[in-house]
Amino acid sequence: MKPTRLAVTLAALAVAAPSLASLLPGEGGTVPGYPGVVGELVQIAGHDAPDTPDALDRATFLRLRPRGGGATADAVVLGQPGFSSTPGMWLQTASQIVQRASDRECGVGESVHPCVIEFWIVDRRGSHIEDTRGVLAGWKNDDPKRAVSYYYGPEAFTERGLLKLPPNGNYDTLLGASRAVFEPLTQGDLNFAWDWGFETAAADLEALMALFESDAGTSNVFLAGHSQGGGFVANFAGRRTQSGARGDELLAGLVFLDGGPALGRGDTLTPEALASHAETVGALRSGTEPVVGATLQGITLGTGLGVRSALQGLYYVLEPDEESVMAPASLPHPAALCFVLGYHLPEEQCGGVGLRLTNRAHAGFSFDDDPIPGTFLQAPILTMLGVRSGRLDFQSKAGSEGTCAADGPQGAQPPCPPSQDQIDPNRVYGWLDGGGQGEAGEDGPLNGWVFMNGQFLDRMVRGGANPTSVTSYIQQAGYTPRRTNVEPIRVELAESGRVTLDARALNGITWYQSRRYDIDSQFLGSFARISVDQNGVRHDIDKTLVASPVYVASQGPRANPFPKVTDYTSISAAGTSQSEAAKARSAIDPEIDAALYGHTDFMAADDSVGTGRPGEPGTNVVTHTLLDWILARAKGTVRVPTADELGVVDW
């Protein structure tokens, strides 16, 4: 009998999986908090990128599937993370959908069965060149300090037992210190990554899609993107694939989670834009510009911050109620510098007084957009991108002595940061959780403020309710699946020589972020149509041809930008709007809104209550509306590779 395309493709992967002891909780590799969902880190043969060593031409995905699932699914969702983000960010919302789908029935007659939805979330190429052996040692020994020593050396702690702060705010400077095992890869090591842009990422995704076999005449593979990943979704949908079809023709629907959809500001590529882009790509290719690394509003998103993110995850999960040895990762307003970081800064700078936090409180404070309601503490980037997960267990005294930089809009006075004298230096502050069953309540301000471009701007936040729990955020930040087919590899690099790379642990931030991918994202997002093949720039994209059903969940309303799309659903702070074609397939209550959601809440919101109006704390607006939307548009079933076929085993 002629072998199937799936069997041939799997045989070509030749993945040898390690057999290691289980390190993380969850029977059978289940996701913490979701006993019906199995998480697996899966690697396959990827696109053959020019100059890339063969061992690194891999594509890696976090697979979330129902426990006990077989070789078929009713729908598969492919997820593309946002800027510098990793698959763990999808853990909550994706797991909720996978588990809830199992309570529904799919099929007809004798073929009726519990619905099966799988998520396959992209882990970018920059992640699988990481060395996570230190993180794995921390898990294996139940000791985060083992990991700290691996990356920073045994002298990484101050006399007070706190993790040292970098003097310039760049955590890359802490890596590879005296007696540390870890040595970060150099730009010279990674020159081959000049071509790890959109086309390489899209071809890696095509390699995964080749493993799926749908019933004849059916379509049940969906593409979803969060934040910057929304741009990838639009570009992939308009892209001519290697088969000759547009990506849109291979997909059952497109999902945009607070990112996109958009055609671009211009209709077609201009010669000036192409020349500028080609010059930038040429600089990457020649090595005159760095090929990895990124900055975001003054924050260096490099190897150092990626390592710190991994260490935070270890502490959050292994020692949640112990006092944190790490300073909050947020960048506070200057007036609140000593209030937030004084305990970790030199005593002569702030008197040694500042917030002392448990690891749970550290998790909340580091990524919540307003950790002490009514104050002004977080950097603008966290106000824009963070979650609303509760509040610090800190009662600010009346009459704050903090100073404000300026008046707010219309002459209103924004809240001021609390001052050091309001801190109990002997107290380790905890966190009042958000979500549907949390303690935080709804006592926050009706409106908050963010300081940007030299002025205060009104955030227009509705109420103080918090849709995400810090517990769910901890699970995301510290999650590494115990099931995988990824194994350590040895590879020869230009400057570091022969090195071992072990990327079996997930991280919250990509350590080696491809600049080409980010540059391509901005370039391709500027135009509706791009057709070019010269000087290392290869694209054939026409987003005006996109016709698939579209689902959008975002903070602000998003009008339908695609002239051929008739099935369009948008959920925002203003409510839900749908085209007539969308209503006919899966009508959604127009009163459902996302008014409580910050940027990352769309990926992290709690679903512990699961009843009531979606969008309120405890009932995830994406989980409840997207599940029905997918099932209404999926046709037939899709053959998916089994764990055995992929060589996936427990650690």
XYZ file of C-alpha atoms in Angstrom:
651
model
C 0.000 0.000 0.000
C 1.307 3.454 -0.879
C 2.342 5.339 2.281
C 0.370 8.478 3.158
C 1.847 11.945 2.819
C 1.794 12.122 6.631
C 3.819 8.918 7.024
C 6.374 10.010 4.452
C 6.784 13.433 6.074
C 7.143 11.961 9.576
C 9.699 9.435 8.404
C 11.773 12.283 6.994
C 11.904 14.072 10.351
C 14.193 11.506 12.006
C 13.688 13.035 15.454
C 15.317 11.089 18.294
C 13.545 12.030 21.529
C 15.174 11.838 24.973
C 13.711 9.842 27.822
C 13.889 11.905 31.011
C 12.120 11.834 34.355
C 9.024 13.981 34.726
C 9.774 17.314 36.367
C 6.501 19.222 36.308
C 3.103 18.509 37.839
C 0.301 17.019 35.816
C -0.422 13.381 35.137
C 0.306 12.370 31.552
C 1.727 15.793 30.663
C -1.476 17.673 31.452
C -1.395 21.462 31.719
C -1.586 22.757 35.332
C -5.197 23.654 36.056
C -6.484 21.829 32.964
C -6.565 18.055 33.580
C -8.168 17.482 30.196
C -5.382 19.188 28.224
C -1.948 17.777 27.345
C 0.929 20.087 26.469
C 3.817 18.932 24.286
C 6.820 20.802 22.883
C 7.174 19.474 19.332
C 9.962 20.045 16.831
C 9.842 19.147 13.135
C 12.060 19.630 10.100
C 11.620 23.236 9.012
C 12.373 25.423 6.028
C 15.876 25.076 4.522
C 17.088 28.640 5.160
C 20.228 29.814 3.359
C 23.429 29.589 5.434
C 21.640 28.086 8.471
C 23.319 24.930 9.851
C 21.208 21.850 9.083
C 20.726 21.093 12.778
C 19.050 24.489 13.245
C 16.651 24.288 10.302
C 13.884 23.250 12.673
C 10.386 24.485 13.439
C 9.147 24.237 17.023
C 5.585 24.385 18.366
C 3.733 24.085 21.660
C 0.965 21.585 20.994
C -2.105 21.705 23.258
C -4.470 18.775 22.678
C -7.195 16.986 24.615
C -6.041 14.196 26.865
C -6.709 10.819 25.309
C -7.115 12.341 21.848
C -6.449 10.225 18.787
C -5.213 10.883 15.285
C -8.059 13.164 14.190
C -9.336 16.574 15.205
C -12.415 18.598 14.339
C -10.327 21.757 14.130
C -6.700 22.818 14.450
C -5.712 26.362 15.409
C -2.216 27.567 14.505
C -1.079 30.369 16.829
C 1.454 33.120 16.088
C 2.792 34.981 19.175
C 3.391 38.695 19.369
C 6.542 40.805 19.595
C 9.246 38.836 21.489
C 6.484 36.637 22.915
C 6.562 32.844 23.228
C 3.961 30.025 23.188
C 3.413 30.062 26.957
C 1.485 33.318 26.569
C -1.261 31.277 24.873
C -1.500 28.680 27.626
C -4.629 29.919 29.375
C -7.009 30.861 26.577
C -5.932 27.975 24.317
C -6.218 25.379 27.104
C -9.643 26.688 28.054
C -10.877 26.251 24.478
C -9.362 22.763 24.111
C -10.912 21.585 27.377
C -14.311 23.197 26.823
C -14.527 21.746 23.322
C -14.433 18.250 24.840
C -17.783 18.989 26.503
C -19.399 19.593 23.092
C -20.537 17.033 20.547
C -19.318 16.966 16.956
C -20.248 14.733 14.037
C -23.598 13.211 13.141
C -25.281 9.859 13.646
C -22.898 7.070 14.581
C -19.922 9.396 14.237
C -20.983 11.680 17.134
C -18.030 12.255 19.462
C -16.642 14.828 21.907
C -15.302 17.743 19.890
C -11.529 17.831 19.460
C -9.748 21.173 18.967
C -5.960 21.360 18.984
C -3.717 24.417 19.243
C -0.219 24.444 17.722
C 1.553 27.643 18.813
C 4.742 28.793 17.108
C 7.970 28.956 19.098
C 10.145 31.160 16.902
C 13.507 29.999 15.642
C 15.237 32.325 18.067
C 13.924 30.166 20.898
C 15.346 26.847 19.785
C 18.914 28.153 19.801
C 18.685 28.834 23.546
C 20.629 26.943 26.196
C 18.047 26.166 28.859
C 20.122 23.576 30.744
C 20.284 25.863 33.753
C 16.493 26.241 33.780
C 16.093 22.470 33.528
C 18.508 21.989 36.428
C 16.386 24.369 38.487
C 13.269 22.295 37.782
C 15.009 18.971 38.346
C 16.474 20.002 41.707
C 13.482 22.059 42.829
C 15.929 24.921 43.345
C 15.868 28.203 41.377
C 19.295 29.137 42.747
C 20.835 26.331 40.681
C 19.601 28.108 37.581
C 20.775 31.525 38.815
C 24.273 30.150 39.358
C 24.332 28.562 35.895
C 23.631 31.855 34.118
C 25.032 34.490 36.477
C 27.588 32.598 38.534
C 27.498 31.849 42.283
C 28.273 35.483 43.113
C 25.032 36.768 41.614
C 23.500 37.592 45.016
C 24.133 40.617 47.207
C 24.998 40.397 50.911
C 21.274 40.748 51.636
C 20.569 37.659 49.512
C 19.016 39.619 46.662
C 19.737 39.098 42.990
C 21.983 41.879 41.746
C 20.535 44.571 39.530
C 22.452 45.508 36.375
C 23.935 48.993 36.761
C 22.653 50.140 33.364
C 19.305 48.344 33.244
C 20.597 45.918 30.598
C 20.457 42.383 31.955
C 22.821 41.167 29.232
C 25.656 42.614 31.332
C 25.004 40.078 34.126
C 25.465 37.033 31.892
C 28.657 35.012 31.736
C 30.071 36.492 34.957
C 32.853 34.840 36.926
C 32.268 31.074 37.373
C 29.039 31.133 35.382
C 28.532 28.152 33.067
C 26.410 29.970 30.489
C 27.948 31.983 27.666
C 25.488 33.819 25.402
C 25.830 33.363 21.674
C 27.334 36.277 19.770
C 26.161 38.174 16.719
C 29.024 36.556 14.816
C 27.723 33.114 15.801
C 24.321 33.913 14.371
C 25.044 35.707 11.087
C 23.090 32.965 9.304
C 19.913 34.283 10.969
C 19.864 37.255 8.572
C 17.202 35.325 6.621
C 15.034 34.304 9.589
C 12.299 36.667 8.507
C 8.672 36.391 7.491
C 9.245 34.001 4.592
C 11.232 31.567 6.738
C 8.580 31.709 9.466
C 5.799 31.204 6.908
C 7.627 28.258 5.309
C 8.121 26.679 8.754
C 4.365 26.956 9.288
C 3.764 25.349 5.898
C 5.969 22.440 6.987
C 3.632 21.909 9.926
C 0.504 22.209 7.786
C 1.905 19.464 5.541
C 1.459 17.074 8.477
C -2.301 17.644 8.533
C -4.604 15.779 6.144
C -8.167 17.082 5.913
C -11.136 15.199 4.509
C -11.698 15.868 0.827
C -13.543 19.146 0.355
C -13.278 20.184 4.018
C -11.456 22.969 5.752
C -10.720 22.988 9.448
C -7.320 24.629 9.982
C -7.466 28.156 11.440
C -4.674 30.727 11.804
C -4.621 33.002 14.862
C -2.291 35.796 15.925
C -1.905 37.965 19.007
C -0.489 41.514 18.840
C 2.299 41.564 16.233
C 1.180 38.028 15.339
C -1.983 39.542 13.879
C 0.127 41.101 11.155
C 1.611 37.688 10.403
C -1.904 36.252 10.024
C -2.917 38.879 7.456
C 0.344 38.522 5.544
C 0.236 34.715 5.527
C -3.383 34.738 4.363
C -2.435 36.895 1.368
C 0.839 35.040 0.678
C 1.333 32.704 -2.260
C 2.424 29.428 -0.685
C 4.845 26.913 -2.134
C 1.888 24.959 -3.539
C 0.819 28.004 -5.560
C -2.325 28.641 -3.514
C -2.766 31.707 -1.346
C -2.587 30.985 2.368
C -6.188 32.079 2.672
C -7.274 29.199 0.402
C -5.790 26.655 2.840
C -7.470 28.048 5.951
C -10.955 27.835 7.427
C -10.714 31.184 9.180
C -8.497 33.946 10.542
C -8.336 35.025 14.203
C -6.929 38.376 15.359
C -6.419 38.912 19.101
C -5.679 42.590 19.801
C -3.487 42.850 16.727
C -4.826 43.678 13.254
C -6.477 43.028 10.933
C -5.177 45.530 8.406
C -4.293 45.840 4.744
C -1.588 48.476 5.178
C -1.388 52.215 4.677
C -0.514 51.900 0.988
C -1.967 49.801 -1.799
C 1.186 48.623 -3.557
C 4.886 48.610 -2.787
C 6.757 51.792 -3.668
C 10.296 51.790 -5.119
C 11.487 53.998 -2.256
C 10.199 51.589 0.401
C 11.714 48.600 -1.397
C 15.099 50.293 -1.725
C 15.161 51.168 1.968
C 14.116 47.658 2.993
C 16.631 46.001 0.669
C 19.407 48.168 2.104
C 18.496 47.084 5.633
C 18.378 43.416 4.638
C 21.747 43.797 2.936
C 23.230 45.201 6.143
C 21.927 42.191 8.085
C 23.291 39.789 5.483
C 26.746 41.370 5.503
C 26.950 41.452 9.282
C 27.235 45.223 9.502
C 23.943 45.281 11.426
C 23.124 42.879 14.307
C 20.831 40.020 13.287
C 19.320 39.358 16.729
C 18.098 41.563 19.548
C 15.409 44.154 20.025
C 14.533 47.187 22.099
C 11.108 48.383 23.128
C 10.743 51.888 24.576
C 14.195 51.736 26.135
C 13.960 48.126 27.323
C 16.556 45.757 25.844
C 14.792 42.549 24.837
C 17.954 40.494 24.619
C 19.393 37.317 26.054
C 19.698 38.805 29.528
C 16.022 39.721 29.837
C 15.087 36.323 28.385
C 17.156 34.549 31.033
C 15.655 36.739 33.740
C 12.177 35.811 32.490
C 13.039 32.115 32.767
C 14.379 32.590 36.307
C 11.259 34.491 37.308
C 9.133 31.599 36.087
C 11.109 29.171 38.261
C 10.691 31.276 41.387
C 6.997 31.912 40.710
C 6.152 28.218 40.410
C 8.576 26.648 42.906
C 8.478 29.287 45.674
C 5.319 31.376 45.153
C 4.902 32.484 48.770
C 8.564 33.066 49.607
C 10.032 36.556 49.561
C 11.270 37.435 46.104
C 15.016 37.904 45.666
C 14.374 39.754 42.421
C 13.427 43.382 41.994
C 10.159 44.068 40.162
C 10.764 43.929 36.433
C 8.747 47.070 35.795
C 10.321 50.426 35.099
C 8.684 52.825 37.551
C 7.958 56.492 37.111
C 11.036 58.447 38.360
C 9.058 59.792 41.309
C 8.423 56.218 42.425
C 11.911 54.803 41.840
C 12.838 54.383 45.506
C 9.323 53.278 46.433
C 9.495 50.375 43.939
C 13.200 49.495 43.855
C 14.674 51.023 47.020
C 15.049 47.679 48.790
C 17.211 46.402 45.913
C 19.255 49.540 45.220
C 22.403 50.548 47.157
C 21.510 51.748 50.642
C 23.091 55.143 50.057
C 20.726 55.721 47.131
C 17.350 55.086 48.766
C 18.145 54.224 52.362
C 17.472 50.540 51.749
C 13.707 51.043 51.979
C 11.403 49.899 49.195
C 8.811 47.282 48.415
C 9.467 43.741 49.602
C 7.315 41.249 47.721
C 6.444 37.589 47.677
C 7.105 35.843 44.393
C 3.361 35.843 43.700
C 3.249 39.586 44.305
C 6.354 39.986 42.154
C 4.561 38.201 39.301
C 1.559 40.478 39.637
C 3.540 43.673 40.101
C 5.844 42.961 37.171
C 3.163 42.670 34.487
C -0.018 44.221 35.877
C -0.873 47.572 34.334
C -1.955 49.150 37.649
C -0.686 47.101 40.643
C -1.667 49.717 43.226
C -4.923 51.226 41.917
C -5.049 54.981 41.893
C -1.264 55.436 41.783
C 1.141 56.025 38.962
C 3.803 53.324 39.051
C 4.214 51.423 35.809
C 6.197 52.368 32.752
C 4.031 53.283 29.733
C 4.950 50.091 27.908
C 3.513 47.970 30.728
C 0.436 50.143 30.957
C -0.150 49.438 27.275
C 0.806 45.764 27.125
C 0.167 44.382 30.597
C -2.665 42.446 32.173
C -5.211 43.385 34.848
C -4.636 40.632 37.367
C -5.495 42.104 40.772
C -3.568 44.429 43.040
C -0.777 44.530 45.559
C -1.870 44.037 49.174
C -0.765 47.567 50.003
C -2.906 50.302 51.445
C -1.593 53.706 50.459
C -1.875 56.303 53.192
C -3.942 59.369 52.471
C -2.095 62.431 51.238
C 0.587 60.959 49.050
C 3.805 62.940 49.062
C 4.714 61.827 45.538
C 5.069 64.458 42.870
C 3.370 64.461 39.502
C 5.138 65.522 36.328
C 2.168 67.368 34.851
C -1.535 67.862 34.998
C -3.773 65.398 33.229
C -6.164 66.081 30.348
C -8.562 68.955 30.780
C -6.590 70.112 33.816
C -7.425 67.020 35.893
C -4.752 65.984 38.365
C -3.597 62.387 37.811
C -2.869 60.111 40.753
C 0.610 60.422 42.283
C 2.973 57.594 43.193
C 3.031 56.746 46.912
C 6.171 57.689 48.816
C 8.684 55.584 50.737
C 7.380 56.640 54.128
C 4.173 54.750 53.356
C 6.039 51.414 53.263
C 6.313 49.094 56.254
C 9.973 48.025 55.898
C 9.362 44.870 57.956
C 6.484 43.620 55.831
C 6.659 41.375 52.780
C 3.677 42.383 50.673
C 1.436 39.822 49.003
C -1.002 39.934 46.111
C -4.788 40.156 46.063
C -5.726 38.058 43.070
C -7.935 39.074 40.178
C -10.048 36.799 38.024
C -13.454 35.384 38.808
C -12.598 33.986 42.219
C -9.957 36.471 43.325
C -9.764 38.793 46.290
C -9.032 42.069 44.538
C -12.624 43.191 44.126
C -13.665 46.163 42.040
C -12.345 49.050 44.055
C -10.010 50.471 41.436
C -10.448 53.858 39.761
C -12.846 54.404 36.905
C -10.022 55.915 34.908
C -6.271 55.571 35.050
C -3.426 57.540 33.569
C -0.398 56.809 31.456
C 2.570 59.144 30.962
C 3.625 59.178 27.287
C 5.445 61.676 25.112
C 5.802 64.088 27.974
C 2.143 64.237 28.975
C -0.512 62.332 30.873
C -3.127 60.548 28.803
C -6.433 59.137 29.993
C -6.505 55.317 29.679
C -10.302 55.127 29.810
C -10.342 51.955 31.904
C -13.827 50.822 32.899
C -13.956 50.057 36.576
C -11.398 48.251 38.712
C -12.454 44.681 37.904
C -9.577 42.431 36.891
C -10.240 39.672 34.315
C -6.926 37.818 34.788
C -5.653 36.084 37.926
C -1.996 36.223 38.866
C -2.209 32.457 39.302
C -2.890 32.038 35.594
C -0.104 34.471 34.729
C 2.326 32.468 36.895
C 1.336 29.306 35.047
C 2.089 31.027 31.762
C 5.388 32.537 32.880
C 6.670 29.314 34.451
C 5.249 26.686 32.117
C 7.402 24.113 30.392
C 5.683 20.963 29.079
C 7.055 17.717 30.431
C 6.428 15.982 27.110
C 8.647 16.714 24.114
C 10.614 15.354 21.190
C 13.197 18.148 21.434
C 16.697 16.959 22.281
C 20.011 18.707 22.974
C 22.129 19.308 19.893
C 25.789 20.055 19.231
C 26.520 22.619 16.562
C 29.621 24.410 15.291
C 29.312 28.208 15.358
C 31.585 30.848 13.882
C 32.842 32.479 17.088
C 31.886 30.218 19.993
C 32.986 27.021 18.280
C 31.224 23.769 19.114
C 28.404 24.416 21.582
C 25.517 22.494 23.126
C 22.036 23.965 22.700
C 19.233 22.545 24.800
C 15.903 24.287 24.204
C 13.560 21.942 26.058
C 12.377 24.660 28.468
C 9.941 27.350 27.361
C 10.539 30.967 28.283
C 8.451 34.089 28.525
C 10.658 36.158 26.194
C 12.651 35.078 23.141
C 16.375 35.188 23.974
C 17.578 35.669 20.401
C 14.906 37.656 18.620
C 15.268 37.838 14.839
C 15.586 41.431 13.693
C 14.760 40.352 10.148
C 11.369 39.075 11.285
C 10.572 42.364 13.012
C 11.822 44.415 10.058
C 9.780 42.300 7.643
C 6.697 42.650 9.834
C 6.824 46.427 9.654
C 7.631 46.427 5.926
C 4.908 43.956 4.909
C 2.355 45.586 7.169
C 2.669 48.829 5.231
C 1.205 47.628 1.923
C -1.788 45.604 0.742
C 0.111 44.123 -2.218
C 3.796 43.239 -2.395
C 5.430 41.291 -5.213
C 9.231 41.265 -5.244
C 12.134 38.808 -5.629
C 15.525 40.500 -5.568
C 18.558 40.925 -3.324
C 17.317 38.551 -0.641
C 13.834 40.088 -0.532
C 11.221 37.552 -1.696
C 7.498 38.186 -1.219
C 4.279 37.574 -3.151
C 1.441 38.868 -0.978
C -1.980 40.244 -1.875
C -4.148 40.847 1.183
C -7.003 42.227 -0.917
C -7.733 38.620 -2.009
C -8.400 37.391 1.544
C -11.927 35.973 1.786
C -11.870 33.649 4.823
C -14.133 34.206 7.841
C -12.541 36.643 10.290
C -12.837 36.834 14.101
C -11.413 39.846 15.947
C -11.192 40.427 19.710
C -9.535 43.728 20.588
C -9.607 46.721 22.894
C -10.846 49.072 20.176
C -13.396 48.378 17.402
C -11.824 47.093 14.178
C -13.598 47.683 10.895
C -13.389 44.988 8.228
C -10.404 45.905 5.994
C -10.750 42.979 3.563
C -12.955 43.761 0.531
C -13.747 40.080 -0.116
C -14.536 39.056 3.486
C -18.279 38.817 4.183
C -18.160 36.719 7.388
C -16.756 39.208 9.918
C -17.022 39.316 13.732
C -15.518 42.016 15.974
C -15.611 42.077 19.790
C -14.225 45.185 21.493
C -14.747 47.504 24.447
C -17.720 48.938 22.548
C -19.510 45.589 22.255
C -19.894 42.976 19.524
C -20.605 43.667 15.877
C -21.117 41.043 13.161
C -21.857 40.952 9.479
C -25.078 39.236 8.426
C -23.092 36.226 7.191
C -21.361 35.931 10.563
C -24.639 36.169 12.476
C -26.133 33.421 10.331
C -23.334 31.042 11.297
C -22.792 31.895 14.980
C -24.656 34.875 16.378
C -23.082 36.552 19.415
C -24.926 38.737 21.907
C -24.083 42.325 20.849
C -23.877 43.299 24.537
C -20.778 41.117 25.020
C -17.714 43.349 25.212
C -14.010 43.374 26.096
C -14.082 46.627 28.058
C -12.201 45.164 31.036
C -9.397 43.717 28.952
C -5.863 45.031 28.618
C -3.662 43.971 25.719
C -2.471 40.662 27.183
C -5.733 39.793 28.968
C -6.963 38.428 25.631
C -4.430 35.622 26.111
C -4.450 35.319 29.888
C -7.978 35.984 31.175
C -9.317 33.662 33.822
C -12.237 31.318 33.139
C -12.712 29.881 36.631
C -16.408 30.808 36.836
C -17.332 30.104 33.239
C -20.864 31.466 33.554
C -22.368 34.885 33.115
C -21.579 37.335 30.382
C -18.272 36.635 28.615
C -15.822 39.420 29.313
C -16.603 39.732 33.002
C -14.031 38.381 35.507
C -14.085 34.588 35.536
C -15.628 34.165 32.074
C -13.058 34.616 29.313
C -14.545 36.561 26.405
C -12.300 34.846 23.831
C -12.805 31.336 25.185
C -16.583 31.479 25.068
C -17.078 33.262 21.770
C -14.183 31.835 19.736
C -15.030 28.205 20.564
C -18.501 28.489 19.023
C -17.113 30.525 16.140
C -14.582 27.808 15.270
C -17.018 24.909 15.551
C -19.528 26.724 13.340
C -16.931 27.058 10.564
C -14.998 23.792 10.794
C -16.024 21.141 8.264
C -15.191 17.459 8.538
C -12.110 16.270 10.378
C -8.355 16.612 9.987
C -5.757 13.888 10.405
C -3.103 14.995 12.920
C 0.191 13.305 13.818
C 0.106 11.264 17.004
C 2.615 11.723 19.818
C 4.167 8.349 18.954
C 4.592 9.319 15.317
C 6.377 12.485 16.391
C 8.553 10.674 18.938
C 7.152 12.635 21.879
C 7.901 11.192 25.332
C 7.921 12.350 28.952
C 11.090 13.966 30.210
